[in-house]
PDB file of N, CA and C in Angstrom:
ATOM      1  N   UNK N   1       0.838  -1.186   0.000  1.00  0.00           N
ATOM      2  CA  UNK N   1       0.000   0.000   0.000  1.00  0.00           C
ATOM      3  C   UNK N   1       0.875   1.237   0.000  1.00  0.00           C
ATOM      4  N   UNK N   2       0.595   2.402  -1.307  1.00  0.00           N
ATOM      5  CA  UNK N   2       1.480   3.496  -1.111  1.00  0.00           C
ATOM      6  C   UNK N   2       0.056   4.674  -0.441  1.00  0.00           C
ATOM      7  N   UNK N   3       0.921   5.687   0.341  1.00  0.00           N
ATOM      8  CA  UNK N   3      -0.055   6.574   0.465  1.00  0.00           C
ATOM      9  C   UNK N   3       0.518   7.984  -0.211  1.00  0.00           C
ATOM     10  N   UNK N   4      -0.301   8.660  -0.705  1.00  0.00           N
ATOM     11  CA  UNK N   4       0.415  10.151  -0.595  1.00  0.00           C
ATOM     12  C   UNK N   4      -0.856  10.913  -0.728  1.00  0.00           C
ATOM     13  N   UNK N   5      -1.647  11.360   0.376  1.00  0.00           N
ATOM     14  CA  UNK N   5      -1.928  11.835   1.010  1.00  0.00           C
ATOM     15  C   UNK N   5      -2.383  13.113   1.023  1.00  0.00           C
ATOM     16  N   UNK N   6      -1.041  13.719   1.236  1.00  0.00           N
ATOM     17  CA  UNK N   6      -0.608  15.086   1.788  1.00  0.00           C
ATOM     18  C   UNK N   6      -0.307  15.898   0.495  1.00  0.00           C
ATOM     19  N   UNK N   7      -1.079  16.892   0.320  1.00  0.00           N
ATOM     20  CA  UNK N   7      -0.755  17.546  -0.844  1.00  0.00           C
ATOM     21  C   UNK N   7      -0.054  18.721  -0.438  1.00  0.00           C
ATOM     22  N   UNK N   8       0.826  19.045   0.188  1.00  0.00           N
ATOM     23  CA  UNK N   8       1.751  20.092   0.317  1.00  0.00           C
ATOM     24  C   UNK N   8       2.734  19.817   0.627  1.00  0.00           C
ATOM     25  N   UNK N   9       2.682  17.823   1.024  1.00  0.00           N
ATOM     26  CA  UNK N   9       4.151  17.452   1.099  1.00  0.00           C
ATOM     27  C   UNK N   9       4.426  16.610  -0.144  1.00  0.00           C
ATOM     28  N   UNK N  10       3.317  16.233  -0.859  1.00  0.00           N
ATOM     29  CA  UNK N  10       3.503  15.783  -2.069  1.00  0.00           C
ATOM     30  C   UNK N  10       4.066  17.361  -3.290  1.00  0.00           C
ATOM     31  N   UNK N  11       3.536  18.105  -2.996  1.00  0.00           N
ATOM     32  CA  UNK N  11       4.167  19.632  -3.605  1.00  0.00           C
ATOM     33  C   UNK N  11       5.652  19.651  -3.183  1.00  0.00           C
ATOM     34  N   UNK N  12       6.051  19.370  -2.073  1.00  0.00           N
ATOM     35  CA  UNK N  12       7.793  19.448  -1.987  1.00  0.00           C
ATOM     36  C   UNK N  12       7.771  18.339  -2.350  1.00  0.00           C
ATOM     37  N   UNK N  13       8.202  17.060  -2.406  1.00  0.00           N
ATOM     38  CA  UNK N  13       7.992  16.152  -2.562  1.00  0.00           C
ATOM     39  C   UNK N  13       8.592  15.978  -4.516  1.00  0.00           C
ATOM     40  N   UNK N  14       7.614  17.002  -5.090  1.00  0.00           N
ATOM     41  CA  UNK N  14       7.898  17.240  -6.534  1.00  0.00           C
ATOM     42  C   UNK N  14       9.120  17.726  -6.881  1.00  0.00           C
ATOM     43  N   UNK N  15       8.960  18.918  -5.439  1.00  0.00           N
ATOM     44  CA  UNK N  15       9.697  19.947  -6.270  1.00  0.00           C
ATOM     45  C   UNK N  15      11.352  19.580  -6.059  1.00  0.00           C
ATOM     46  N   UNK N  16      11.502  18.992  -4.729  1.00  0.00           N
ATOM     47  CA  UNK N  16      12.895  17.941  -4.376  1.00  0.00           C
ATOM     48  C   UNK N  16      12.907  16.904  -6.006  1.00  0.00           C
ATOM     49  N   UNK N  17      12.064  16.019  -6.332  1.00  0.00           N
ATOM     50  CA  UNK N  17      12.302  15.223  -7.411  1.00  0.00           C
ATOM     51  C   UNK N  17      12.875  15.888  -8.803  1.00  0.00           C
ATOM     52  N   UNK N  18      12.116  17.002  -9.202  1.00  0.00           N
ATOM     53  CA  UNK N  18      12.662  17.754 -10.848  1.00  0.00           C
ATOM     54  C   UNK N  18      13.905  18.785  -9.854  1.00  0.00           C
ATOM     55  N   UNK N  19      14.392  18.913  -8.586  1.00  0.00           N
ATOM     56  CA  UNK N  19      16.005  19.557  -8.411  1.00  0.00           C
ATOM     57  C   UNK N  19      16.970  18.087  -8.488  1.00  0.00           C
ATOM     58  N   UNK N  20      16.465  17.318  -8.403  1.00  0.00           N
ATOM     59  CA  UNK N  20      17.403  16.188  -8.445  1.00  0.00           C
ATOM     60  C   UNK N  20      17.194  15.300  -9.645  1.00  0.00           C
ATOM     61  N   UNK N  21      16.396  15.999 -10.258  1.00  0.00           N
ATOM     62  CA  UNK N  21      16.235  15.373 -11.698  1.00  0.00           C
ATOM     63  C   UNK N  21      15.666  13.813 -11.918  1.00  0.00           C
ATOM     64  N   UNK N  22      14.756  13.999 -10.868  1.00  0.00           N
ATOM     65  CA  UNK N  22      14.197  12.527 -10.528  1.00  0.00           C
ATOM     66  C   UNK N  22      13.064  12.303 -11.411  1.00  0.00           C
ATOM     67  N   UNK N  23      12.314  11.377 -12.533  1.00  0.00           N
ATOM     68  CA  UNK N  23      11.136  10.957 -13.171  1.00  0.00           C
ATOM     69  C   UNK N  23      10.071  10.575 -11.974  1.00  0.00           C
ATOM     70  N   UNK N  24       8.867  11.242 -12.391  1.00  0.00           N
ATOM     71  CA  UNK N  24       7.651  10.896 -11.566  1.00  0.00           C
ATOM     72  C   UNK N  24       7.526   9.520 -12.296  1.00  0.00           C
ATOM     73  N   UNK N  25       6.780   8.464 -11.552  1.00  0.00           N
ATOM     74  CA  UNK N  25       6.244   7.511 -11.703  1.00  0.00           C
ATOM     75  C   UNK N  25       5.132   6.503 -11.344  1.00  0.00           C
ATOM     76  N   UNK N  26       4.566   5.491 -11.160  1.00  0.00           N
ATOM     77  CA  UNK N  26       3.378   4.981 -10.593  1.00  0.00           C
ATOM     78  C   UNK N  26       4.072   3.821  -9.994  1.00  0.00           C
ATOM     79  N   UNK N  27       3.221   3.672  -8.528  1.00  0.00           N
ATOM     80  CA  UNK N  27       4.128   3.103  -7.757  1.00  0.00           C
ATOM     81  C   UNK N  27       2.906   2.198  -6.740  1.00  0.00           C
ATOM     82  N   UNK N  28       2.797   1.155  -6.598  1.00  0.00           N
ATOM     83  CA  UNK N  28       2.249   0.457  -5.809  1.00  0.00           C
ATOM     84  C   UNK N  28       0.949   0.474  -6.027  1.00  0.00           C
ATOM     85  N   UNK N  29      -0.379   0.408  -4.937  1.00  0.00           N
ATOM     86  CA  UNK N  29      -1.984   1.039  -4.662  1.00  0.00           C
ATOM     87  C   UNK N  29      -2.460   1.687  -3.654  1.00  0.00           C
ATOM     88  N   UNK N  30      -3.003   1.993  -4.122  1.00  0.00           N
ATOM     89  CA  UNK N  30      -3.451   3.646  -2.926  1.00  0.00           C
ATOM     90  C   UNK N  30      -4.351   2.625  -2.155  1.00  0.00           C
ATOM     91  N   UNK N  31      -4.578   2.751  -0.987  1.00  0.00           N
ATOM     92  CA  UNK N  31      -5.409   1.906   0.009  1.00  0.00           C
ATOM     93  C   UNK N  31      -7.250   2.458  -0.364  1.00  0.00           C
ATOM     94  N   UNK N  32      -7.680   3.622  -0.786  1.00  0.00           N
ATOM     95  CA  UNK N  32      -8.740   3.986  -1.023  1.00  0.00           C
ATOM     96  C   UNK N  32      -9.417   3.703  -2.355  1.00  0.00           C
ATOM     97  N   UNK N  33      -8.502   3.802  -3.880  1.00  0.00           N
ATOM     98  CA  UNK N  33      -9.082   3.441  -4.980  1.00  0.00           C
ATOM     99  C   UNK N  33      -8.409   2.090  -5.310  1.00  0.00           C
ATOM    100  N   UNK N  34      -7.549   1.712  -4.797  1.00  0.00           N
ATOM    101  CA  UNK N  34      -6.499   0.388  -5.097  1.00  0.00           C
ATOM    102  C   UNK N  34      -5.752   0.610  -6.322  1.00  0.00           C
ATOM    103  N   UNK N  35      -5.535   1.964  -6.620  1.00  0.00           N
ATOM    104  CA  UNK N  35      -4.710   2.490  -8.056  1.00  0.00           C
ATOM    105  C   UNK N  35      -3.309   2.765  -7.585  1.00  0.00           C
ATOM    106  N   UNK N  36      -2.813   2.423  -8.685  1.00  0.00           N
ATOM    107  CA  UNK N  36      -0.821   2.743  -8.471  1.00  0.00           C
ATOM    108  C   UNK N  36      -1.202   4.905  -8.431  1.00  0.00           C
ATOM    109  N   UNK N  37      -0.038   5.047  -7.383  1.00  0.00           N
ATOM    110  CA  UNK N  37      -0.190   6.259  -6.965  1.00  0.00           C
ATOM    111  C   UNK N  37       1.305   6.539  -7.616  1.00  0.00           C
ATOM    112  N   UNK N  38       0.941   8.094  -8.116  1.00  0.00           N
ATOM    113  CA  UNK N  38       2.234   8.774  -8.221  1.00  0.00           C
ATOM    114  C   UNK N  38       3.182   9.307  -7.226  1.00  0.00           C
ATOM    115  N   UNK N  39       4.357   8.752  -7.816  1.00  0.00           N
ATOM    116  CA  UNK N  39       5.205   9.306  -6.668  1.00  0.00           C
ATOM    117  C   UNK N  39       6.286  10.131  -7.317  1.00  0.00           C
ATOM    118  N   UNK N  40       7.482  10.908  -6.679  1.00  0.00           N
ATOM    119  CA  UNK N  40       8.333  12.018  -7.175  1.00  0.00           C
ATOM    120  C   UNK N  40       9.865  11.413  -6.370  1.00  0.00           C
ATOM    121  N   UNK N  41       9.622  10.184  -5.774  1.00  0.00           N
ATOM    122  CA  UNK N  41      10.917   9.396  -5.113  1.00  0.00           C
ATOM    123  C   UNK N  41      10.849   7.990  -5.441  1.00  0.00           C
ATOM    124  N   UNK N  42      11.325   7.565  -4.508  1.00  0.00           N
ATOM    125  CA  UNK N  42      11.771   5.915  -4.723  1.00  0.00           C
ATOM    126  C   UNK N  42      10.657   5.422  -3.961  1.00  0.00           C
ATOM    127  N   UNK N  43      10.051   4.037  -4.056  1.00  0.00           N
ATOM    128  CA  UNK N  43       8.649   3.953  -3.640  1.00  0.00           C
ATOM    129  C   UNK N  43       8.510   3.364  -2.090  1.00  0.00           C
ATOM    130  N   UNK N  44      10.082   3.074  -1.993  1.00  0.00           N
ATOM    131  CA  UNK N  44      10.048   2.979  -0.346  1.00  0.00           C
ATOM    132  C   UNK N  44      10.603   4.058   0.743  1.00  0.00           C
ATOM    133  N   UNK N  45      10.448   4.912   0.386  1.00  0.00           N
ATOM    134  CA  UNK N  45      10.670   6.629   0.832  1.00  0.00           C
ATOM    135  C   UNK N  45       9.823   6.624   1.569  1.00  0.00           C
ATOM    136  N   UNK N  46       9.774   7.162   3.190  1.00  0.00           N
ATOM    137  CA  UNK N  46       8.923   7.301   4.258  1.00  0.00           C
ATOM    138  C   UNK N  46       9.088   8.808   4.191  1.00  0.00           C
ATOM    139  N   UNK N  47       7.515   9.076   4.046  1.00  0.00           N
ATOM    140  CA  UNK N  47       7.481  10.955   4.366  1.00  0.00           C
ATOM    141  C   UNK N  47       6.418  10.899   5.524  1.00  0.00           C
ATOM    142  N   UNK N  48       7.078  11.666   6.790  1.00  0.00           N
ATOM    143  CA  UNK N  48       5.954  11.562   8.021  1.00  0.00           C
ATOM    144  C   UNK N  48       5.682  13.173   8.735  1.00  0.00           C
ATOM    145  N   UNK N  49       4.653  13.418   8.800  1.00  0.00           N
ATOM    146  CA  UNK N  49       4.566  14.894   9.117  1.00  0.00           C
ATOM    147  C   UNK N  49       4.389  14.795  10.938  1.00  0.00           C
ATOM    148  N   UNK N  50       5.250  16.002  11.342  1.00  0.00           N
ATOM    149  CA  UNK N  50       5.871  15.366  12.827  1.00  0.00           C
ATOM    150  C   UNK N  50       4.807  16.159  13.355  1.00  0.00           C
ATOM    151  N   UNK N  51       5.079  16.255  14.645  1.00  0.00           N
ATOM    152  CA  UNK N  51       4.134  16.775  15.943  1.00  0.00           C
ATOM    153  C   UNK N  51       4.483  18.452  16.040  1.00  0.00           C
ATOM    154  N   UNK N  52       6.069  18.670  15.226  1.00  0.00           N
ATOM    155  CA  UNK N  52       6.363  19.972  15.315  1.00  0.00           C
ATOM    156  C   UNK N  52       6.061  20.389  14.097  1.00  0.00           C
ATOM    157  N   UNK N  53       5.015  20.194  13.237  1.00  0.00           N
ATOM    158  CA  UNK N  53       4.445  20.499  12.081  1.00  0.00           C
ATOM    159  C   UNK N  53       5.826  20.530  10.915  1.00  0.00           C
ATOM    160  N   UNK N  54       6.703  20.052  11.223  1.00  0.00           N
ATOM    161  CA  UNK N  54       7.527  19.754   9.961  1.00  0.00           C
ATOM    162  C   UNK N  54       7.580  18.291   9.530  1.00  0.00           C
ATOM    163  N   UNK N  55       8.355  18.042   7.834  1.00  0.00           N
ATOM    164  CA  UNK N  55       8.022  16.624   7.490  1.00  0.00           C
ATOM    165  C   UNK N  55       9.580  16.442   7.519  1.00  0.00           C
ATOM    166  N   UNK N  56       9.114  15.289   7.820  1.00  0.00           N
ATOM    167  CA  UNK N  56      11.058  14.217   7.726  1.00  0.00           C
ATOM    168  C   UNK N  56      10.610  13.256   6.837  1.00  0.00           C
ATOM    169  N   UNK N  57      12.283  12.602   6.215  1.00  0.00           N
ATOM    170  CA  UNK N  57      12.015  11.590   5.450  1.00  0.00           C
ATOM    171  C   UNK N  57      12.895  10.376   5.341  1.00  0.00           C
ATOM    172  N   UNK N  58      12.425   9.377   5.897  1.00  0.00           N
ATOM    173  CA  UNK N  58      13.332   8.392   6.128  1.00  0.00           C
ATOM    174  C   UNK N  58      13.381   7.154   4.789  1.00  0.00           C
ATOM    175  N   UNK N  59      14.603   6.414   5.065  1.00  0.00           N
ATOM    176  CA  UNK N  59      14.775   5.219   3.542  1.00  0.00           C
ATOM    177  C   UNK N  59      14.976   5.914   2.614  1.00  0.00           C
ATOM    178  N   UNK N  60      15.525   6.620   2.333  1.00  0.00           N
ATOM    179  CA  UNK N  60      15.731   6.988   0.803  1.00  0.00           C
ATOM    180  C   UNK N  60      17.114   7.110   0.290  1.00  0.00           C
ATOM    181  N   UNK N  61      17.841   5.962   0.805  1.00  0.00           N
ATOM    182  CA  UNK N  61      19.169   5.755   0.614  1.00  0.00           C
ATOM    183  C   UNK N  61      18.714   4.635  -1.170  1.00  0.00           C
ATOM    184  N   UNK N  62      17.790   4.936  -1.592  1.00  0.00           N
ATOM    185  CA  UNK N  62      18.000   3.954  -3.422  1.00  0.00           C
ATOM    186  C   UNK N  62      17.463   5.017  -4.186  1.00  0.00           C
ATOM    187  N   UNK N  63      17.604   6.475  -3.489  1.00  0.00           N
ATOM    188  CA  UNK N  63      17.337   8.013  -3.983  1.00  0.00           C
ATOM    189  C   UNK N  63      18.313   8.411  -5.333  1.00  0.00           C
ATOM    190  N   UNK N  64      19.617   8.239  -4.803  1.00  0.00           N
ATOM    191  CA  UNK N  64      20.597   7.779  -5.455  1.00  0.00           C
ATOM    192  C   UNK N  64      21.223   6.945  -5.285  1.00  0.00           C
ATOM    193  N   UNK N  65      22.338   6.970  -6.583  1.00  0.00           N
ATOM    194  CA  UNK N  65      23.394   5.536  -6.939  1.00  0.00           C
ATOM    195  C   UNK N  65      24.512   5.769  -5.263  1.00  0.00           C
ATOM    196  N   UNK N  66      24.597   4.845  -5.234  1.00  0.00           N
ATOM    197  CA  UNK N  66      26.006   4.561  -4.149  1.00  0.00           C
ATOM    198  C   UNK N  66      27.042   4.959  -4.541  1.00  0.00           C
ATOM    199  N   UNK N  67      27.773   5.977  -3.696  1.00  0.00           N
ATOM    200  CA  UNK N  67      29.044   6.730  -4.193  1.00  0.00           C
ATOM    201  C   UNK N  67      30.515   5.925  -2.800  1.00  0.00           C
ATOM    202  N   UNK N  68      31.264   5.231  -3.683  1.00  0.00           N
ATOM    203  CA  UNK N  68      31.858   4.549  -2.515  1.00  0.00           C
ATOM    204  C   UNK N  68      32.601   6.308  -1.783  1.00  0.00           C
ATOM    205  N   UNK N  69      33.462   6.127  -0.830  1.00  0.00           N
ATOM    206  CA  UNK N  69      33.727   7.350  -0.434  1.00  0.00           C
ATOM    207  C   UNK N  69      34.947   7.631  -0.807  1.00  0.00           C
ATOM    208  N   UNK N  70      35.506   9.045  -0.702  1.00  0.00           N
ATOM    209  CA  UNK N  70      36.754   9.539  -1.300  1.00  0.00           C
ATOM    210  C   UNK N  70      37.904   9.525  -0.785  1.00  0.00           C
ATOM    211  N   UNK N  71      38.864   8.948  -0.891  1.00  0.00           N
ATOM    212  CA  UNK N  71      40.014   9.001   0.219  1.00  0.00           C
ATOM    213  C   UNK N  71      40.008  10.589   0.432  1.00  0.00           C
ATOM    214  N   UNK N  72      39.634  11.751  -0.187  1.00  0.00           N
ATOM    215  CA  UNK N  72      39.996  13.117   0.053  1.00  0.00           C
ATOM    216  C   UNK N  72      39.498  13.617   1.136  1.00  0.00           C
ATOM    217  N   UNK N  73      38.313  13.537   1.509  1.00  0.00           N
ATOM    218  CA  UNK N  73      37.126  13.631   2.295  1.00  0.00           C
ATOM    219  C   UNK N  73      38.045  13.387   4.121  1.00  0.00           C
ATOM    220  N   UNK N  74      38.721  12.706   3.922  1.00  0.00           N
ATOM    221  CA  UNK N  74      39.390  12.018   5.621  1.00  0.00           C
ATOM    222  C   UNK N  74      40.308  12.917   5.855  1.00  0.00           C
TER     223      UNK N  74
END
């Protein structure tokens, strides 16, 4: 079951996907019509709107490709 819900976190949500040059796509079923829902991330991306009225977003490490790390960086 995908949800998205929230239409002002689905609005960032977008607007994070076309800065990172991400393709919208159809992704799973919505629990209400049982239709693949659009999404603007990877379809196991947790978006949760907190108690301090901001959204966090957890799993989205297959957002992007795996960059091993730089010896420069240390």
């Amino acid at each position: 079951t995908v949800l998205a819900s929230d239409l002002e976190f689905n609005e960032a949500m977008e607007t994070a996907g076309k800065k990172l040059n991400l393709a919208p796509h159809l992704a799973g079923s919505s629990r209400m019509e049982g239709k693949p829902v659009l999404l603007h991330s990877a379809a196991d991306v947790e978006g949760h709107s907190g108690r301090d009225g901001r959204y966090y977003l957890l799993d989205f490490s297959r957002t992007l490709p795996c960059v091993p790390p730089s010896p420069h960086h240390f």
